C-alpha cells in the first residue's frame, strides 16, 4: 500500500490533474481490486484525503469494467469533471 500511496500523493501534488483508472479484469478479480482501491480512499489518515474518487462500473459487450475518476479536492473543475465522468459511465449502462 505504501507504493500506491506514494504514487498517488506525488501525482496529486498538482491540484489540476485528474486521472481515470480501470481495474485489470484478465483474472476475474476486478471487483476485488475495485473494493481494495475504494478502501484505500476511505482511510481518514490516508494521504489520499486530498483526492475525490468517483467510482463506477461501465458495462460493454457483457463485460463489467470497474473504473474510477481521481481528482484533487481543490481542483476548480472537480464538479464538471465528476459530472462528465458520471455521464460517460451512464452511457455504458444505456447500451445494455
Short mmCIF file of N, CA and C in Angstrom, two decimals:
data_model
loop_
_atom_site.label_atom_id
_atom_site.label_comp_id
_atom_site.label_asym_id
_atom_site.label_seq_id
_atom_site.Cartn_x
_atom_site.Cartn_y
_atom_site.Cartn_z
N UNK A 1 0.82 -1.19 0.00
CA UNK A 1 0.00 0.00 0.00
C UNK A 1 0.86 1.26 0.00
N UNK A 2 2.05 1.19 0.59
CA UNK A 2 2.91 2.37 0.65
C UNK A 2 3.29 2.84 -0.75
N UNK A 3 3.55 1.92 -1.67
CA UNK A 3 3.89 2.30 -3.04
C UNK A 3 2.74 3.04 -3.69
N UNK A 4 1.53 2.51 -3.55
CA UNK A 4 0.34 3.15 -4.10
C UNK A 4 0.17 4.55 -3.52
N UNK A 5 0.31 4.65 -2.21
CA UNK A 5 0.17 5.94 -1.53
C UNK A 5 1.17 6.95 -2.06
N UNK A 6 2.40 6.53 -2.23
CA UNK A 6 3.45 7.42 -2.73
C UNK A 6 3.15 7.88 -4.14
N UNK A 7 2.75 6.96 -5.00
CA UNK A 7 2.43 7.31 -6.39
C UNK A 7 1.29 8.31 -6.44
N UNK A 8 0.23 8.02 -5.73
CA UNK A 8 -0.94 8.91 -5.75
C UNK A 8 -0.60 10.27 -5.15
N UNK A 9 0.10 10.27 -4.03
CA UNK A 9 0.45 11.54 -3.38
C UNK A 9 1.34 12.39 -4.28
N UNK A 10 2.31 11.77 -4.92
CA UNK A 10 3.20 12.51 -5.83
C UNK A 10 2.42 13.06 -7.03
N UNK A 11 1.57 12.22 -7.60
CA UNK A 11 0.81 12.62 -8.78
C UNK A 11 -0.11 13.79 -8.47
N UNK A 12 -0.70 13.78 -7.29
CA UNK A 12 -1.67 14.81 -6.93
C UNK A 12 -1.08 15.96 -6.15
N UNK A 13 0.24 16.11 -6.18
CA UNK A 13 0.81 17.32 -5.59
C UNK A 13 0.38 18.53 -6.42
N UNK A 14 0.00 18.27 -7.68
CA UNK A 14 -0.59 19.30 -8.53
C UNK A 14 -2.10 19.25 -8.34
N UNK A 15 -2.70 20.39 -8.16
CA UNK A 15 -4.15 20.44 -7.90
C UNK A 15 -4.99 20.45 -9.16
N UNK A 16 -4.35 20.39 -10.33
CA UNK A 16 -5.12 20.47 -11.57
C UNK A 16 -5.17 19.15 -12.33
N UNK A 17 -4.55 18.11 -11.80
CA UNK A 17 -4.55 16.84 -12.51
C UNK A 17 -5.79 16.02 -12.18
N UNK A 18 -6.11 15.13 -13.08
CA UNK A 18 -7.19 14.17 -12.87
C UNK A 18 -6.83 12.93 -13.68
N UNK A 19 -7.28 11.78 -13.23
CA UNK A 19 -6.97 10.55 -13.93
C UNK A 19 -8.14 9.58 -13.77
N UNK A 20 -8.34 8.75 -14.78
CA UNK A 20 -9.31 7.67 -14.69
C UNK A 20 -8.52 6.37 -14.69
N UNK A 21 -8.81 5.50 -13.74
CA UNK A 21 -8.16 4.19 -13.74
C UNK A 21 -9.18 3.10 -13.96
N UNK A 22 -8.69 1.99 -14.46
CA UNK A 22 -9.53 0.82 -14.72
C UNK A 22 -8.87 -0.38 -14.07
N UNK A 23 -9.64 -1.17 -13.35
CA UNK A 23 -9.10 -2.36 -12.70
C UNK A 23 -8.94 -3.48 -13.72
N UNK A 24 -7.78 -4.11 -13.71
CA UNK A 24 -7.49 -5.22 -14.60
C UNK A 24 -8.54 -6.32 -14.41
N UNK A 25 -9.09 -6.81 -15.52
CA UNK A 25 -10.11 -7.86 -15.44
C UNK A 25 -9.67 -9.18 -16.07
N UNK A 26 -8.38 -9.33 -16.35
CA UNK A 26 -7.90 -10.52 -17.04
C UNK A 26 -7.97 -11.79 -16.19
N UNK A 27 -8.03 -11.64 -14.87
CA UNK A 27 -8.07 -12.81 -13.99
C UNK A 27 -9.38 -12.89 -13.19
N UNK A 28 -10.38 -12.13 -13.60
CA UNK A 28 -11.71 -12.12 -12.96
C UNK A 28 -11.67 -11.62 -11.51
N UNK A 29 -10.67 -10.82 -11.15
CA UNK A 29 -10.56 -10.30 -9.78
C UNK A 29 -10.74 -8.78 -9.73
N UNK A 30 -11.36 -8.23 -10.79
CA UNK A 30 -11.51 -6.78 -10.88
C UNK A 30 -12.38 -6.20 -9.77
N UNK A 31 -13.42 -6.92 -9.35
CA UNK A 31 -14.30 -6.43 -8.28
C UNK A 31 -13.52 -6.34 -6.96
N UNK A 32 -12.65 -7.30 -6.72
CA UNK A 32 -11.82 -7.29 -5.51
C UNK A 32 -10.87 -6.10 -5.55
N UNK A 33 -10.25 -5.88 -6.71
CA UNK A 33 -9.35 -4.73 -6.86
C UNK A 33 -10.09 -3.42 -6.63
N UNK A 34 -11.28 -3.30 -7.19
CA UNK A 34 -12.07 -2.08 -7.04
C UNK A 34 -12.39 -1.82 -5.57
N UNK A 35 -12.78 -2.87 -4.84
CA UNK A 35 -13.06 -2.72 -3.41
C UNK A 35 -11.82 -2.29 -2.64
N UNK A 36 -10.67 -2.87 -3.00
CA UNK A 36 -9.42 -2.54 -2.32
C UNK A 36 -9.05 -1.07 -2.56
N UNK A 37 -9.11 -0.62 -3.81
CA UNK A 37 -8.80 0.78 -4.10
C UNK A 37 -9.76 1.70 -3.35
N UNK A 38 -11.05 1.36 -3.34
CA UNK A 38 -12.03 2.17 -2.63
C UNK A 38 -11.68 2.24 -1.14
N UNK A 39 -11.27 1.12 -0.57
CA UNK A 39 -10.94 1.11 0.86
C UNK A 39 -9.73 2.01 1.16
N UNK A 40 -8.78 2.08 0.24
CA UNK A 40 -7.63 2.95 0.45
C UNK A 40 -8.04 4.41 0.52
N UNK A 41 -9.10 4.77 -0.14
CA UNK A 41 -9.55 6.15 -0.16
C UNK A 41 -10.50 6.47 0.98
N UNK A 42 -10.78 5.51 1.85
CA UNK A 42 -11.67 5.77 2.97
C UNK A 42 -10.91 5.91 4.28
N UNK A 43 -9.59 5.67 4.28
CA UNK A 43 -8.81 5.90 5.49
C UNK A 43 -8.79 7.39 5.81
N UNK A 44 -9.11 7.76 7.05
CA UNK A 44 -9.14 9.18 7.39
C UNK A 44 -7.74 9.78 7.45
N UNK A 45 -6.73 8.98 7.78
CA UNK A 45 -5.37 9.49 7.87
C UNK A 45 -4.57 9.25 6.60
N UNK A 46 -5.21 8.72 5.59
CA UNK A 46 -4.52 8.38 4.34
C UNK A 46 -4.17 9.65 3.58
N UNK A 47 -2.96 9.72 3.00
CA UNK A 47 -2.59 10.92 2.24
C UNK A 47 -3.52 11.23 1.08
N UNK A 48 -4.30 10.26 0.65
CA UNK A 48 -5.22 10.49 -0.46
C UNK A 48 -6.45 11.29 -0.05
N UNK A 49 -6.51 11.75 1.21
CA UNK A 49 -7.68 12.54 1.62
C UNK A 49 -7.76 13.85 0.85
N UNK A 50 -6.76 14.14 0.03
CA UNK A 50 -6.79 15.31 -0.84
C UNK A 50 -7.51 14.99 -2.15
N UNK A 51 -7.89 13.74 -2.32
CA UNK A 51 -8.40 13.27 -3.59
C UNK A 51 -9.84 12.81 -3.47
N UNK A 52 -10.64 13.12 -4.48
CA UNK A 52 -12.00 12.61 -4.58
C UNK A 52 -11.96 11.43 -5.55
N UNK A 53 -12.56 10.34 -5.15
CA UNK A 53 -12.66 9.17 -6.03
C UNK A 53 -14.12 8.99 -6.41
N UNK A 54 -14.39 9.04 -7.72
CA UNK A 54 -15.75 8.81 -8.23
C UNK A 54 -15.71 7.48 -8.96
N UNK A 55 -16.25 6.46 -8.33
CA UNK A 55 -16.21 5.12 -8.90
C UNK A 55 -17.39 4.83 -9.79
N UNK A 56 -17.24 3.77 -10.56
CA UNK A 56 -18.34 3.36 -11.42
C UNK A 56 -18.02 2.07 -12.13
N UNK A 57 -19.06 1.41 -12.55
CA UNK A 57 -18.92 0.18 -13.32
C UNK A 57 -19.47 0.47 -14.71
N UNK A 58 -18.64 0.29 -15.69
CA UNK A 58 -19.02 0.51 -17.08
C UNK A 58 -19.21 -0.86 -17.71
N UNK A 59 -20.39 -1.12 -18.25
CA UNK A 59 -20.66 -2.40 -18.88
C UNK A 59 -20.73 -2.23 -20.39
N UNK A 60 -19.98 -3.07 -21.07
CA UNK A 60 -19.97 -3.03 -22.53
C UNK A 60 -19.72 -4.44 -23.04
N UNK A 61 -20.55 -4.89 -23.95
CA UNK A 61 -20.37 -6.21 -24.53
C UNK A 61 -20.41 -7.33 -23.52
N UNK A 62 -21.20 -7.15 -22.46
CA UNK A 62 -21.32 -8.19 -21.44
C UNK A 62 -20.15 -8.22 -20.47
N UNK A 63 -19.26 -7.25 -20.55
CA UNK A 63 -18.09 -7.20 -19.66
C UNK A 63 -18.24 -6.01 -18.72
N UNK A 64 -18.01 -6.26 -17.43
CA UNK A 64 -18.05 -5.19 -16.44
C UNK A 64 -16.63 -4.64 -16.28
N UNK A 65 -16.49 -3.32 -16.43
CA UNK A 65 -15.21 -2.66 -16.25
C UNK A 65 -15.32 -1.75 -15.03
N UNK A 66 -14.52 -2.05 -14.02
CA UNK A 66 -14.51 -1.25 -12.81
C UNK A 66 -13.53 -0.11 -13.00
N UNK A 67 -14.04 1.11 -12.95
CA UNK A 67 -13.24 2.30 -13.22
C UNK A 67 -13.52 3.35 -12.16
N UNK A 68 -12.63 4.31 -12.08
CA UNK A 68 -12.86 5.44 -11.18
C UNK A 68 -12.10 6.66 -11.67
N UNK A 69 -12.65 7.81 -11.37
CA UNK A 69 -12.02 9.10 -11.62
C UNK A 69 -11.38 9.54 -10.31
N UNK A 70 -10.13 9.97 -10.38
CA UNK A 70 -9.45 10.56 -9.23
C UNK A 70 -9.18 12.02 -9.57
N UNK A 71 -9.59 12.91 -8.68
CA UNK A 71 -9.40 14.34 -8.91
C UNK A 71 -9.11 15.01 -7.57
N UNK A 72 -8.22 15.98 -7.59
CA UNK A 72 -7.83 16.70 -6.37
C UNK A 72 -9.03 17.48 -5.83
N UNK A 73 -9.21 17.47 -4.53
CA UNK A 73 -10.34 18.18 -3.90
C UNK A 73 -10.32 19.68 -4.19
N UNK A 74 -9.15 20.24 -4.44
CA UNK A 74 -9.06 21.67 -4.69
C UNK A 74 -9.07 22.02 -6.17
N UNK A 75 -9.28 21.03 -7.02
CA UNK A 75 -9.37 21.29 -8.46
C UNK A 75 -10.64 22.09 -8.72
N UNK A 76 -10.51 23.24 -9.34
CA UNK A 76 -11.65 24.11 -9.57
C UNK A 76 -12.69 23.51 -10.52
N UNK A 77 -12.27 22.51 -11.30
CA UNK A 77 -13.18 21.86 -12.25
C UNK A 77 -13.72 20.53 -11.74
N UNK A 78 -13.53 20.21 -10.47
CA UNK A 78 -13.88 18.89 -9.94
C UNK A 78 -15.34 18.53 -10.18
N UNK A 79 -16.26 19.46 -10.02
CA UNK A 79 -17.68 19.15 -10.22
C UNK A 79 -17.97 18.84 -11.68
N UNK A 80 -17.39 19.61 -12.59
CA UNK A 80 -17.59 19.36 -14.02
C UNK A 80 -16.95 18.04 -14.44
N UNK A 81 -15.77 17.76 -13.91
CA UNK A 81 -15.09 16.50 -14.23
C UNK A 81 -15.90 15.31 -13.72
N UNK A 82 -16.40 15.41 -12.49
CA UNK A 82 -17.20 14.32 -11.92
C UNK A 82 -18.49 14.12 -12.71
N UNK A 83 -19.13 15.21 -13.10
CA UNK A 83 -20.37 15.11 -13.89
C UNK A 83 -20.10 14.48 -15.25
N UNK A 84 -19.04 14.90 -15.91
CA UNK A 84 -18.69 14.32 -17.22
C UNK A 84 -18.38 12.84 -17.09
N UNK A 85 -17.67 12.47 -16.03
CA UNK A 85 -17.34 11.06 -15.80
C UNK A 85 -18.61 10.24 -15.56
N UNK A 86 -19.49 10.75 -14.72
CA UNK A 86 -20.75 10.02 -14.45
C UNK A 86 -21.59 9.88 -15.72
N UNK A 87 -21.61 10.91 -16.56
CA UNK A 87 -22.33 10.83 -17.83
C UNK A 87 -21.73 9.75 -18.73
N UNK A 88 -20.43 9.63 -18.72
CA UNK A 88 -19.76 8.59 -19.52
C UNK A 88 -20.14 7.21 -19.01
N UNK A 89 -20.12 7.02 -17.70
CA UNK A 89 -20.50 5.73 -17.11
C UNK A 89 -21.97 5.44 -17.41
N UNK A 90 -22.83 6.44 -17.31
CA UNK A 90 -24.26 6.25 -17.59
C UNK A 90 -24.50 5.87 -19.03
N UNK A 91 -23.71 6.36 -19.96
CA UNK A 91 -23.85 5.98 -21.37
C UNK A 91 -23.63 4.49 -21.55
N UNK A 92 -22.68 3.93 -20.84
CA UNK A 92 -22.43 2.50 -20.92
C UNK A 92 -23.61 1.69 -20.41
N UNK A 93 -24.26 2.19 -19.34
CA UNK A 93 -25.42 1.49 -18.79
C UNK A 93 -26.59 1.49 -19.77
N UNK A 94 -26.73 2.54 -20.57
CA UNK A 94 -27.86 2.64 -21.50
C UNK A 94 -27.71 1.71 -22.70
N UNK A 95 -26.48 1.23 -22.96
CA UNK A 95 -26.25 0.35 -24.10
C UNK A 95 -26.66 -1.08 -23.84
N UNK A 96 -27.03 -1.41 -22.58
CA UNK A 96 -27.38 -2.80 -22.24
C UNK A 96 -28.67 -3.22 -22.91
#
